[in-house]
mmCIF file with all atom_site columns, C-alpha atoms in Angstrom:
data_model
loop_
_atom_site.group_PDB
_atom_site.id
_atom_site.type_symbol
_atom_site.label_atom_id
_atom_site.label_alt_id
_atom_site.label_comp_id
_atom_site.label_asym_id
_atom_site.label_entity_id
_atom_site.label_seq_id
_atom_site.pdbx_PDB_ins_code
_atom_site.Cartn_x
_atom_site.Cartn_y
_atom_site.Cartn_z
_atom_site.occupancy
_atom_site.B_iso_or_equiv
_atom_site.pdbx_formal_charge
_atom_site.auth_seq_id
_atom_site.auth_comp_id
_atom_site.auth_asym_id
_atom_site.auth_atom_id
_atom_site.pdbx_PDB_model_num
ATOM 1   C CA . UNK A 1 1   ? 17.291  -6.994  -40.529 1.00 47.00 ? 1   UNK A CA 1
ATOM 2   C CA . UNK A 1 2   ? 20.258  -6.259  -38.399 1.00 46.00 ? 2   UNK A CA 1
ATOM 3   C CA . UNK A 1 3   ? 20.243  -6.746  -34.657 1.00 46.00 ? 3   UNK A CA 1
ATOM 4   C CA . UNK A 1 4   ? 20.945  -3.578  -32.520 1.00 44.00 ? 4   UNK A CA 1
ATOM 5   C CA . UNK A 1 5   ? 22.359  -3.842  -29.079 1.00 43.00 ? 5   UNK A CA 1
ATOM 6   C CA . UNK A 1 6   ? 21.779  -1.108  -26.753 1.00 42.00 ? 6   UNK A CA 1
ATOM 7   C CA . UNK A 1 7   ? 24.262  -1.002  -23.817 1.00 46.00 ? 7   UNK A CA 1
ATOM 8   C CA . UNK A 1 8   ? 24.310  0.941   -20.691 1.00 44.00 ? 8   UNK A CA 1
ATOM 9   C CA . UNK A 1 9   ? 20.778  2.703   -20.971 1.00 45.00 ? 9   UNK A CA 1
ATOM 10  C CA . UNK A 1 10  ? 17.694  0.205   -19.061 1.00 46.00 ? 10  UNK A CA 1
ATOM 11  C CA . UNK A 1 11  ? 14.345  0.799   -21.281 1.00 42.00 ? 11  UNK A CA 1
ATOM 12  C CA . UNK A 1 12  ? 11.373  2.216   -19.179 1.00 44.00 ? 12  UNK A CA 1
ATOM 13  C CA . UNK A 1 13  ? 9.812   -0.695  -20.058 1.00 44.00 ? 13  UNK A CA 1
ATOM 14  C CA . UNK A 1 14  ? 12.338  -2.810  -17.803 1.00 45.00 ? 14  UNK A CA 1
ATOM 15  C CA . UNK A 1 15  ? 12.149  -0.120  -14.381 1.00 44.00 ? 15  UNK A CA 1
ATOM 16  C CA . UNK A 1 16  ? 8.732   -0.598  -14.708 1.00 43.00 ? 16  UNK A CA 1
ATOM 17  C CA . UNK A 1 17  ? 8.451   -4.191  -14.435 1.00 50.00 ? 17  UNK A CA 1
ATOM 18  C CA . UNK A 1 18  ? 11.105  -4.523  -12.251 1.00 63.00 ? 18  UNK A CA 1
ATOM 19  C CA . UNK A 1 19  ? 9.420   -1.350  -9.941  1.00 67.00 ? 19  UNK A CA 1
ATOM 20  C CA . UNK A 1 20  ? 5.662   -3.548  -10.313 1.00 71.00 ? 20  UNK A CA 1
ATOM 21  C CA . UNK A 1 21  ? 7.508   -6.886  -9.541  1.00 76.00 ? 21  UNK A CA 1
ATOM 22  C CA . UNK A 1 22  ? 9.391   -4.942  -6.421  1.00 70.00 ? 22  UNK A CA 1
ATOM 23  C CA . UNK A 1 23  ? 6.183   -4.129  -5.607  1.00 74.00 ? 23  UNK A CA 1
ATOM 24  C CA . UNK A 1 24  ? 3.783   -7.136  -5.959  1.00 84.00 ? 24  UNK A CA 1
ATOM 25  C CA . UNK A 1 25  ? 6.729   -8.945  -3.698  1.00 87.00 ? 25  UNK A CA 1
ATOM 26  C CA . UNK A 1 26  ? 6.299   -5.982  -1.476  1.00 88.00 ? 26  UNK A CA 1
ATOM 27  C CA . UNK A 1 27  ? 2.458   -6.701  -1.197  1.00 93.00 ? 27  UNK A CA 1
ATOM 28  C CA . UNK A 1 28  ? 2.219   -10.404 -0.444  1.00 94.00 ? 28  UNK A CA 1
ATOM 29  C CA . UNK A 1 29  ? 5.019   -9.843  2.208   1.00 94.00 ? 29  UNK A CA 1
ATOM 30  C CA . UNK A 1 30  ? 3.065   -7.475  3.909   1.00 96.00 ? 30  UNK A CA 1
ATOM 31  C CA . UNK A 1 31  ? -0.060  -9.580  3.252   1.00 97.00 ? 31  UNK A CA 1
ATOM 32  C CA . UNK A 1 32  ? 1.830   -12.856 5.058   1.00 97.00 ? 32  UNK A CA 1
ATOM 33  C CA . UNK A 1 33  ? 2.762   -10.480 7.994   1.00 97.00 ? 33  UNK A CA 1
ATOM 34  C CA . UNK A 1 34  ? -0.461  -9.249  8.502   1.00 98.00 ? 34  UNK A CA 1
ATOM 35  C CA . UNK A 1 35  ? -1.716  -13.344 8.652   1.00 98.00 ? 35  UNK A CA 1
ATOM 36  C CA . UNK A 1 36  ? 1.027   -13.883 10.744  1.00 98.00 ? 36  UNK A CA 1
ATOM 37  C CA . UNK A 1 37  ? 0.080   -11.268 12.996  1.00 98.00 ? 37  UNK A CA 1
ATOM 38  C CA . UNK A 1 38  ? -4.187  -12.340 13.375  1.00 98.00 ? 38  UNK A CA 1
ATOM 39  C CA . UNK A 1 39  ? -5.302  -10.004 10.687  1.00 99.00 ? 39  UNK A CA 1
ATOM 40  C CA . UNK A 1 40  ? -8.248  -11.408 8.029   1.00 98.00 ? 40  UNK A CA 1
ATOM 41  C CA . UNK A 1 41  ? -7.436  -10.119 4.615   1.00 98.00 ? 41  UNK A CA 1
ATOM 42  C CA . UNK A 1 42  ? -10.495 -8.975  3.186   1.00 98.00 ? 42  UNK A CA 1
ATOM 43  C CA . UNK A 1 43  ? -9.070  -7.590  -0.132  1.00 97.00 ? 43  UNK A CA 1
ATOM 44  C CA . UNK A 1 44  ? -6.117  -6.542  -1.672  1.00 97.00 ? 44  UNK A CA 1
ATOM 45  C CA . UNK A 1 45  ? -5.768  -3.759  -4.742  1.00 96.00 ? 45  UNK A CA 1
ATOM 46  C CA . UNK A 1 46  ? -9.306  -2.192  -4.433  1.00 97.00 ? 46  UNK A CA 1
ATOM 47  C CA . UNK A 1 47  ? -9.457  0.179   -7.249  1.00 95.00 ? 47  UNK A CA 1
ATOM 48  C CA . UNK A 1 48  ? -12.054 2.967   -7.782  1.00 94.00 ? 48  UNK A CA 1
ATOM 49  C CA . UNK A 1 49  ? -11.425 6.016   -9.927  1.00 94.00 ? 49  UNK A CA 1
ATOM 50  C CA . UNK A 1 50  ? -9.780  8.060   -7.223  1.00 92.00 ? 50  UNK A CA 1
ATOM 51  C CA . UNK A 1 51  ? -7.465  5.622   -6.449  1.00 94.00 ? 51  UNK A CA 1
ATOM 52  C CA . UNK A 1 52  ? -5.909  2.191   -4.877  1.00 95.00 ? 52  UNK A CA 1
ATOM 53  C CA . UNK A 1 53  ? -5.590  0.795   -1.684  1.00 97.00 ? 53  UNK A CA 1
ATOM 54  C CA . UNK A 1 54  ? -3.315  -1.993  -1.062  1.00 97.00 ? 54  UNK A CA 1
ATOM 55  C CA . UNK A 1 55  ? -4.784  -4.217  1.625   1.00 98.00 ? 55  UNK A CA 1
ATOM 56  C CA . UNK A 1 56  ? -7.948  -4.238  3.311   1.00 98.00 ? 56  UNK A CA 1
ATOM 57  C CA . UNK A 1 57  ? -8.048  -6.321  6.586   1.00 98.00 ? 57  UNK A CA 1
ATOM 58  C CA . UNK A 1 58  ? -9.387  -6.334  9.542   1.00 98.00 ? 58  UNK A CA 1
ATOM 59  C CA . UNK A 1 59  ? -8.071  -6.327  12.971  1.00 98.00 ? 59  UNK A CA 1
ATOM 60  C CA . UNK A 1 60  ? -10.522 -7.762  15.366  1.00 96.00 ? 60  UNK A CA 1
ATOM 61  C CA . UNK A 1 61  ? -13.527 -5.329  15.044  1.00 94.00 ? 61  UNK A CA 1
ATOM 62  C CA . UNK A 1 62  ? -11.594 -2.590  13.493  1.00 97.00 ? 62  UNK A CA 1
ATOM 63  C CA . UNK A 1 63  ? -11.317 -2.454  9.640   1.00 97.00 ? 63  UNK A CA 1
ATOM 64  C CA . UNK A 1 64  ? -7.726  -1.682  8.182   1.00 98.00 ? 64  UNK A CA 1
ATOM 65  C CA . UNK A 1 65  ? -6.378  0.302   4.873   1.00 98.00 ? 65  UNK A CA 1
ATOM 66  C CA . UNK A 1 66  ? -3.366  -1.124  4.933   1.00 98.00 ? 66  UNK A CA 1
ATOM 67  C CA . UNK A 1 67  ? -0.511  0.846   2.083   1.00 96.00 ? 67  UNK A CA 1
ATOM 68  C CA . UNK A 1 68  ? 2.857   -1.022  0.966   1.00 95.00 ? 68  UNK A CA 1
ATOM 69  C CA . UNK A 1 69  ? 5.766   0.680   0.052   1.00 90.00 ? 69  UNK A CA 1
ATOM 70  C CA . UNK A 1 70  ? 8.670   -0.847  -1.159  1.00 85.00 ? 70  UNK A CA 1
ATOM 71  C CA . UNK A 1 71  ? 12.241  0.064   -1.442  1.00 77.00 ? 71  UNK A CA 1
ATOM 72  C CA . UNK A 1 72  ? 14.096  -0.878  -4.635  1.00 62.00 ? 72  UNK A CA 1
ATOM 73  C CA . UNK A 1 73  ? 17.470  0.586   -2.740  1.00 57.00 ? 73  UNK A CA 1
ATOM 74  C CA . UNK A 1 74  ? 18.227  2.191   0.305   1.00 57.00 ? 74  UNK A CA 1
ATOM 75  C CA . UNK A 1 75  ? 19.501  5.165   -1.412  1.00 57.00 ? 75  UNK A CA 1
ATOM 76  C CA . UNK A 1 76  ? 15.805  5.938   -1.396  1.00 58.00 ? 76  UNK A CA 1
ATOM 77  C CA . UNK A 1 77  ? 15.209  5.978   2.597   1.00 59.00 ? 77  UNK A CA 1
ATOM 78  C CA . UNK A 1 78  ? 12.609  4.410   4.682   1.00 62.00 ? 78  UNK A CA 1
ATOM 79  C CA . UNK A 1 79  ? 9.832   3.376   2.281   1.00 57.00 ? 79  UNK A CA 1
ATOM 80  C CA . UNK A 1 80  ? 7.344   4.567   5.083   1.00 62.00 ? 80  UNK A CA 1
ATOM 81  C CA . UNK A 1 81  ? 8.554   8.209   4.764   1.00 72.00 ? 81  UNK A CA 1
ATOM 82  C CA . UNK A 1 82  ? 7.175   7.754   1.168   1.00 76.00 ? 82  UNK A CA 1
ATOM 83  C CA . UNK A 1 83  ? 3.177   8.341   1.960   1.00 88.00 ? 83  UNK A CA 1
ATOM 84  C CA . UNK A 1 84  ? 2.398   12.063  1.730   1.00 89.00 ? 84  UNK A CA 1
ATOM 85  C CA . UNK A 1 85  ? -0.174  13.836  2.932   1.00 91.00 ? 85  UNK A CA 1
ATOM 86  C CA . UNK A 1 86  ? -1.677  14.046  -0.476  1.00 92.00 ? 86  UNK A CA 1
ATOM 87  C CA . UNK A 1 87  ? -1.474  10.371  -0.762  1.00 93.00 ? 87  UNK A CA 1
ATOM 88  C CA . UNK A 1 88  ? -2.900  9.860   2.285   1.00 94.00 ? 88  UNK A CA 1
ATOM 89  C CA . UNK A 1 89  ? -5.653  12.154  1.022   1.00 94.00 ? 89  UNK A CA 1
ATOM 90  C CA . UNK A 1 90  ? -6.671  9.844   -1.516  1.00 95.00 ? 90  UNK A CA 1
ATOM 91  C CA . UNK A 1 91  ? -6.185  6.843   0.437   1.00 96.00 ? 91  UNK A CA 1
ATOM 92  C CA . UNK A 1 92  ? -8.663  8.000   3.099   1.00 96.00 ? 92  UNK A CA 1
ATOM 93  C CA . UNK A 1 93  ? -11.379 8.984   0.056   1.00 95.00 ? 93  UNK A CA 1
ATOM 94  C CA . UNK A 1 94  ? -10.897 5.913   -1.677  1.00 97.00 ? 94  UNK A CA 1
ATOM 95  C CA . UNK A 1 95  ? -11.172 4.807   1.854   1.00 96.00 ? 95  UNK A CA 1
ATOM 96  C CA . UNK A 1 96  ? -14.451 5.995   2.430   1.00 94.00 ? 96  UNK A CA 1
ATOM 97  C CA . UNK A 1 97  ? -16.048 4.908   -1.292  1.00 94.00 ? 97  UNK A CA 1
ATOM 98  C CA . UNK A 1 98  ? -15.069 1.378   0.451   1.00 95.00 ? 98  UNK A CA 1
ATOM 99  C CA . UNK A 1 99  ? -16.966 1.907   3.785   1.00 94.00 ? 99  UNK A CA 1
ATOM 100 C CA . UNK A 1 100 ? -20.031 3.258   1.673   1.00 91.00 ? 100 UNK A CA 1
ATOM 101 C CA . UNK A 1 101 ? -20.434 -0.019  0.023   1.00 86.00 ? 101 UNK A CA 1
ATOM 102 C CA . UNK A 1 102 ? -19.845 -2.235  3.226   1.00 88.00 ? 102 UNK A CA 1
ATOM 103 C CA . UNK A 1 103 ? -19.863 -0.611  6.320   1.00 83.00 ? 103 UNK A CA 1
ATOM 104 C CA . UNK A 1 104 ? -23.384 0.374   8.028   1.00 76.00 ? 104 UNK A CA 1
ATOM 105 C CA . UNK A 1 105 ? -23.283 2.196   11.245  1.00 76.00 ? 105 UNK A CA 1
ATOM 106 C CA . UNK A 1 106 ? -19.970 3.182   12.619  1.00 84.00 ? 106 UNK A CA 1
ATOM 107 C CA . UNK A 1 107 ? -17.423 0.666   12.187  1.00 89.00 ? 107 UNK A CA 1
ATOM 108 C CA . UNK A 1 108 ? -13.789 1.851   13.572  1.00 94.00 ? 108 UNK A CA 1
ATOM 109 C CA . UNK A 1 109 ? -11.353 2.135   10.560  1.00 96.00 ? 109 UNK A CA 1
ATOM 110 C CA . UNK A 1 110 ? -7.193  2.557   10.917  1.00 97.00 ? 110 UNK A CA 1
ATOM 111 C CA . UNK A 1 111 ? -5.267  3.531   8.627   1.00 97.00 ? 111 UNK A CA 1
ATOM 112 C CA . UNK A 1 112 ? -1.459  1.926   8.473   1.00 97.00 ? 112 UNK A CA 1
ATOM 113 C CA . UNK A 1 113 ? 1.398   1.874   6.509   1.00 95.00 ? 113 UNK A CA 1
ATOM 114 C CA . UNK A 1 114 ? 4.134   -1.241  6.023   1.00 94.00 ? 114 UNK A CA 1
ATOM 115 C CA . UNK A 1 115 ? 7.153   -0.211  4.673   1.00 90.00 ? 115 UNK A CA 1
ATOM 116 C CA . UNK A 1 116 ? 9.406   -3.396  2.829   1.00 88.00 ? 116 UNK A CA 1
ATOM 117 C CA . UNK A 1 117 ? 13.294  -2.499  2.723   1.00 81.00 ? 117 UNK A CA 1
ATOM 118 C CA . UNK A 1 118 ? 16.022  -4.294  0.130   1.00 75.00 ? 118 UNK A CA 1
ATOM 119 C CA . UNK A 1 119 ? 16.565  -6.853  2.887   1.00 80.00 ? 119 UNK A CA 1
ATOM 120 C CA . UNK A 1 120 ? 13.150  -8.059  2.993   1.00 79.00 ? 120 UNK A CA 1
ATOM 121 C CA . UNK A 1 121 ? 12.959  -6.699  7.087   1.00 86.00 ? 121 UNK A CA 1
ATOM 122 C CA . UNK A 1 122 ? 9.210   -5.023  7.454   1.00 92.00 ? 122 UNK A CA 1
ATOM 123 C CA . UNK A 1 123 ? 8.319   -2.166  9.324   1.00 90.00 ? 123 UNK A CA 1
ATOM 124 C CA . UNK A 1 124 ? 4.671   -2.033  10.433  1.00 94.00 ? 124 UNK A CA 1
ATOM 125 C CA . UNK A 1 125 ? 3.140   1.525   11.122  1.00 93.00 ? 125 UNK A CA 1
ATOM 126 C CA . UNK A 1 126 ? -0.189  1.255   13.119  1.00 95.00 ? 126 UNK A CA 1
ATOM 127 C CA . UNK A 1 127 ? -2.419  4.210   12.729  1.00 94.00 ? 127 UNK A CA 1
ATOM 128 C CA . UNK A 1 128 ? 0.434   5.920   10.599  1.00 92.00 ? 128 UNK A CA 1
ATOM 129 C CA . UNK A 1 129 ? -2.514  8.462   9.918   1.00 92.00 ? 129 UNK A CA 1
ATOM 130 C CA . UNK A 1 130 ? -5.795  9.792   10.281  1.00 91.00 ? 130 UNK A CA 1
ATOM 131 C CA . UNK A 1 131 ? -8.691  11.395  8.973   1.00 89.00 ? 131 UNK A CA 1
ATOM 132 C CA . UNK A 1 132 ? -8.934  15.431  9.777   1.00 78.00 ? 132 UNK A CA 1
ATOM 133 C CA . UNK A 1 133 ? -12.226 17.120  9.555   1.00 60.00 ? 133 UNK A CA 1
ATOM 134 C CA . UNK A 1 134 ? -14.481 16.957  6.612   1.00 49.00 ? 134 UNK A CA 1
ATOM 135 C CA . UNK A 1 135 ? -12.596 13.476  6.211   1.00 46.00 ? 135 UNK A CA 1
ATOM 136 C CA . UNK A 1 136 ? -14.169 11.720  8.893   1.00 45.00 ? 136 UNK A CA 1
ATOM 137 C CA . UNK A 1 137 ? -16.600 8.955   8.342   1.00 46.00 ? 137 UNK A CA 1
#
């Protein structure tokens, strides 16, 4: 067999790992800050089949979806700038599948974003958004 050596091209396999790794970094950063700052983690990555949410904390009496963006350059802009509408969308549903399962009664929810830059410096959005409508709880 004779070795090949690809130069100049990086294999999707590589900006994946390197985008997950960015990110994973990205998430226990945030997760420190938020400790740091008096928040209880409750979970991180909840999954369902609409979707992810980073962090769940909460902040005193008031439960927190917490989503982490980071920057792999500053090319990019301000990580924050990165949560749509259509994102938020599906973090406030996935959001809600949460509350279903744990919440009974009203219990106040926020919904914030923490943006990670290339120089590790964090940038903590309280109440970056919030439910509009039929998306209310």
């Amino acid at each position: 067999m004779v070795p090949v050596l690809c130069i100049g091209r990086r294999s999707r396999v590589s900006v994946y790992n390197s985008t997950r790794e960015k990110g994973i970094k990205g998430e226990k950063a945030a997760i420190e800050h938020l400790r740091r700052e008096g928040y209880k983690i409750i979970v991180t990555n909840f999954r369902t089949r609409m979707g992810e949410i980073d962090i769940i904390a909460k902040d005193g009496d008031v439960i927190v979806f917490v989503e982490v963006k980071s920057a792999l350059s500053p090319r990019f802009g301000n990580p924050v700038g990165w949560v749509t509408k259509r994102k938020q969308m599906r973090i406030i549903r996935v959001s809600q599948a949460y509350m279903m399962g744990t919440c009974t009664g009203q219990c106040p929810v926020r919904y914030d974003v923490i943006g990670i830059d290339t120089n590790g410096g964090i940038q903590h959005i309280k109440d970056a958004f919030r439910p509009r409508g039929d998306f209310f709880m």
